[in-house]
Amino acid sequence: MGFNSHDVVTLKLDCAGWHHPYVVDITRMQLGEILLKLDDMAAGTDEQAAPDHAQKWPSPEEAYAAAPSISSENDWAIRTADEWADEGLDREWYLRHAAVLDRIALRDDADQRTAAAEDADATATVLLDLRRTAAVLDADAAATVLLDLDQASRGYDARAYVRQQYALWHAQQDTGPEPSHS
């Protein structure tokens, strides 16, 4: 069963806030051309948006300049997860958890190896590589959860988004690493 490109179809657009729907009769060929233009426009919008957002992301050094130690932040995340297990975790927990995983993944970067990793033998090096891969995957996954929680675009660099949100959140805090329960 084929379609004739000259068949007339009725296009009905109804958007919130419109008093009545927009209705027009067009050919299938015209409809196809409109859909292609809309697809091109959407692709162009995505391409234009990415560089603008990328310029707004803070570097890891900027985002985590005043952050508590990784150990302290990790302890807070574990303790808070245990304490809030019945209530459910809030955005602050997901943000700080994603940030600490991002920091662990950054610390485990090949050019920033710890003294323990430098002293390790070949077996430990293999384990370190596995840990590094797991840390990056964990950081990416936690960052994606925060994107989804905030209903932010999946087109963003998820870990850069975490850094941006952490820097904004940390700038609003008065005290140390204890949760605000807000």
GROMACS .gro file of C-alpha atoms in nm:
model
  182
    1MET     CA    1   0.000   0.000   0.000
    2GLY     CA    2   0.169   0.318  -0.120
    3PHE     CA    3   0.105   0.682  -0.050
    4ASN     CA    4   0.046   0.940  -0.317
    5SER     CA    5   0.253   1.250  -0.242
    6HIS     CA    6  -0.028   1.465  -0.382
    7ASP     CA    7  -0.292   1.328  -0.143
    8VAL     CA    8  -0.438   1.603   0.073
    9VAL     CA    9  -0.420   1.562   0.449
   10THR     CA   10  -0.558   1.782   0.724
   11LEU     CA   11  -0.300   1.921   0.967
   12LYS     CA   12  -0.438   2.033   1.303
   13LEU     CA   13  -0.216   2.215   1.553
   14ASP     CA   14  -0.354   2.286   1.899
   15CYS     CA   15  -0.128   2.439   2.161
   16ALA     CA   16  -0.193   2.552   2.517
   17GLY     CA   17  -0.299   2.915   2.521
   18TRP     CA   18  -0.446   2.915   2.172
   19HIS     CA   19  -0.812   3.010   2.151
   20HIS     CA   20  -0.876   2.755   1.877
   21PRO     CA   21  -0.669   2.502   1.684
   22TYR     CA   22  -0.495   2.591   1.359
   23VAL     CA   23  -0.626   2.366   1.082
   24VAL     CA   24  -0.496   2.353   0.725
   25ASP     CA   25  -0.522   2.111   0.434
   26ILE     CA   26  -0.187   2.032   0.271
   27THR     CA   27  -0.043   1.762   0.049
   28ARG     CA   28   0.164   1.477   0.188
   29MET     CA   29   0.465   1.622   0.004
   30GLN     CA   30   0.418   1.959   0.181
   31LEU     CA   31   0.378   1.783   0.514
   32GLY     CA   32   0.702   1.592   0.453
   33GLU     CA   33   0.886   1.917   0.369
   34ILE     CA   34   0.753   2.083   0.686
   35LEU     CA   35   0.860   1.789   0.900
   36LEU     CA   36   1.209   1.793   0.745
   37LYS     CA   37   1.241   2.168   0.812
   38LEU     CA   38   1.130   2.119   1.173
   39ASP     CA   39   1.382   1.839   1.215
   40ASP     CA   40   1.659   2.059   1.070
   41MET     CA   41   1.554   2.346   1.298
   42ALA     CA   42   1.564   2.120   1.603
   43ALA     CA   43   1.907   1.986   1.508
   44GLY     CA   44   2.033   2.342   1.454
   45THR     CA   45   1.901   2.446   1.794
   46ASP     CA   46   2.079   2.155   1.964
   47GLU     CA   47   2.406   2.240   1.786
   48GLN     CA   48   2.381   2.607   1.881
   49ALA     CA   49   2.289   2.537   2.244
   50ALA     CA   50   2.583   2.309   2.322
   51PRO     CA   51   2.866   2.564   2.285
   52ASP     CA   52   2.676   2.827   2.488
   53HIS     CA   53   2.628   2.589   2.779
   54ALA     CA   54   2.980   2.451   2.756
   55GLN     CA   55   3.122   2.799   2.816
   56LYS     CA   56   2.925   2.831   3.140
   57TRP     CA   57   3.060   2.515   3.304
   58PRO     CA   58   3.316   2.580   3.576
   59SER     CA   59   3.637   2.383   3.573
   60PRO     CA   60   3.673   2.115   3.841
   61GLU     CA   61   3.918   2.342   4.024
   62GLU     CA   62   3.665   2.628   4.029
   63ALA     CA   63   3.371   2.409   4.126
   64TYR     CA   64   3.545   2.227   4.410
   65ALA     CA   65   3.780   2.502   4.534
   66ALA     CA   66   3.611   2.536   4.875
   67ALA     CA   67   3.466   2.185   4.895
   68PRO     CA   68   3.528   1.965   5.197
   69SER     CA   69   3.770   1.676   5.153
   70ILE     CA   70   3.658   1.382   4.942
   71SER     CA   71   3.668   1.163   5.252
   72SER     CA   72   3.452   1.403   5.453
   73GLU     CA   73   3.202   1.443   5.171
   74ASN     CA   74   3.187   1.068   5.110
   75ASP     CA   75   3.133   1.005   5.483
   76TRP     CA   76   2.850   1.262   5.479
   77ALA     CA   77   2.686   1.091   5.178
   78ILE     CA   78   2.700   0.748   5.343
   79ARG     CA   79   2.580   0.875   5.681
   80THR     CA   80   2.298   1.079   5.525
   81ALA     CA   81   2.187   0.791   5.305
   82ASP     CA   82   2.159   0.574   5.618
   83GLU     CA   83   1.978   0.844   5.819
   84TRP     CA   84   1.733   0.938   5.543
   85ALA     CA   85   1.665   0.585   5.418
   86ASP     CA   86   1.303   0.597   5.536
   87GLU     CA   87   1.236   0.955   5.421
   88GLY     CA   88   1.399   0.934   5.080
   89LEU     CA   89   1.697   1.133   4.963
   90ASP     CA   90   1.668   1.492   4.847
   91ARG     CA   91   1.833   1.687   4.565
   92GLU     CA   92   2.117   1.801   4.794
   93TRP     CA   93   2.219   1.440   4.855
   94TYR     CA   94   2.212   1.353   4.485
   95LEU     CA   95   2.413   1.666   4.401
   96ARG     CA   96   2.678   1.611   4.666
   97HIS     CA   97   2.698   1.238   4.592
   98ALA     CA   98   2.746   1.308   4.219
   99ALA     CA   99   3.006   1.572   4.302
  100VAL     CA  100   3.209   1.342   4.527
  101LEU     CA  101   3.202   1.068   4.262
  102ASP     CA  102   3.313   1.325   4.002
  103ARG     CA  103   3.599   1.430   4.230
  104ILE     CA  104   3.704   1.066   4.283
  105ALA     CA  105   3.699   1.009   3.907
  106LEU     CA  106   3.907   1.325   3.854
  107ARG     CA  107   4.154   1.225   4.127
  108ASP     CA  108   4.197   0.885   3.967
  109ASP     CA  109   4.281   1.044   3.632
  110ALA     CA  110   4.599   0.891   3.487
  111ASP     CA  111   4.804   1.211   3.523
  112GLN     CA  112   4.705   1.255   3.890
  113ARG     CA  113   4.784   0.912   4.030
  114THR     CA  114   4.807   0.874   4.404
  115ALA     CA  115   5.125   0.766   4.582
  116ALA     CA  116   4.972   0.427   4.654
  117ALA     CA  117   4.906   0.374   4.286
  118GLU     CA  118   5.260   0.477   4.193
  119ASP     CA  119   5.406   0.227   4.442
  120ALA     CA  120   5.178  -0.058   4.337
  121ASP     CA  121   5.298  -0.354   4.137
  122ALA     CA  122   5.149  -0.465   3.804
  123THR     CA  123   4.851  -0.634   3.968
  124ALA     CA  124   4.764  -0.324   4.164
  125THR     CA  125   4.794  -0.118   3.845
  126VAL     CA  126   4.537  -0.341   3.677
  127LEU     CA  127   4.308  -0.304   3.979
  128LEU     CA  128   4.360   0.072   3.973
  129ASP     CA  129   4.260   0.083   3.607
  130LEU     CA  130   3.945  -0.112   3.690
  131ARG     CA  131   3.872   0.122   3.981
  132ARG     CA  132   3.929   0.426   3.762
  133THR     CA  133   3.690   0.293   3.501
  134ALA     CA  134   3.432   0.217   3.771
  135ALA     CA  135   3.477   0.564   3.925
  136VAL     CA  136   3.418   0.734   3.591
  137LEU     CA  137   3.114   0.516   3.521
  138ASP     CA  138   2.977   0.584   3.871
  139ALA     CA  139   3.036   0.958   3.831
  140ASP     CA  140   2.866   0.959   3.491
  141ALA     CA  141   2.569   0.761   3.622
  142ALA     CA  142   2.525   0.980   3.930
  143ALA     CA  143   2.553   1.293   3.717
  144THR     CA  144   2.287   1.161   3.480
  145VAL     CA  145   2.057   1.095   3.777
  146LEU     CA  146   2.098   1.460   3.880
  147LEU     CA  147   2.023   1.576   3.524
  148ASP     CA  148   1.704   1.371   3.531
  149LEU     CA  149   1.611   1.487   3.881
  150ASP     CA  150   1.649   1.850   3.771
  151GLN     CA  151   1.478   1.776   3.439
  152ALA     CA  152   1.780   1.925   3.263
  153SER     CA  153   1.866   1.843   2.904
  154ARG     CA  154   2.037   1.510   2.844
  155GLY     CA  155   2.239   1.702   2.583
  156TYR     CA  156   2.441   1.866   2.862
  157ASP     CA  157   2.776   1.734   2.974
  158ALA     CA  158   2.640   1.563   3.285
  159ARG     CA  159   2.954   1.591   3.498
  160ALA     CA  160   3.007   1.955   3.400
  161TYR     CA  161   2.646   2.015   3.503
  162VAL     CA  162   2.721   1.859   3.843
  163ARG     CA  163   3.020   2.093   3.885
  164GLN     CA  164   2.808   2.394   3.794
  165GLN     CA  165   2.528   2.298   4.030
  166TYR     CA  166   2.770   2.209   4.310
  167ALA     CA  167   2.946   2.544   4.280
  168LEU     CA  168   2.611   2.725   4.291
  169TRP     CA  169   2.490   2.516   4.584
  170HIS     CA  170   2.816   2.553   4.778
  171ALA     CA  171   2.813   2.931   4.731
  172GLN     CA  172   2.474   2.942   4.908
  173GLN     CA  173   2.589   2.740   5.212
  174ASP     CA  174   2.676   2.907   5.541
  175THR     CA  175   2.862   2.627   5.716
  176GLY     CA  176   3.043   2.299   5.673
  177PRO     CA  177   2.943   1.978   5.503
  178GLU     CA  178   2.641   1.892   5.721
  179PRO     CA  179   2.307   1.860   5.535
  180SER     CA  180   2.062   2.148   5.544
  181HIS     CA  181   1.752   1.921   5.542
  182SER     CA  182   1.574   2.175   5.325
   0.00000   0.00000   0.00000
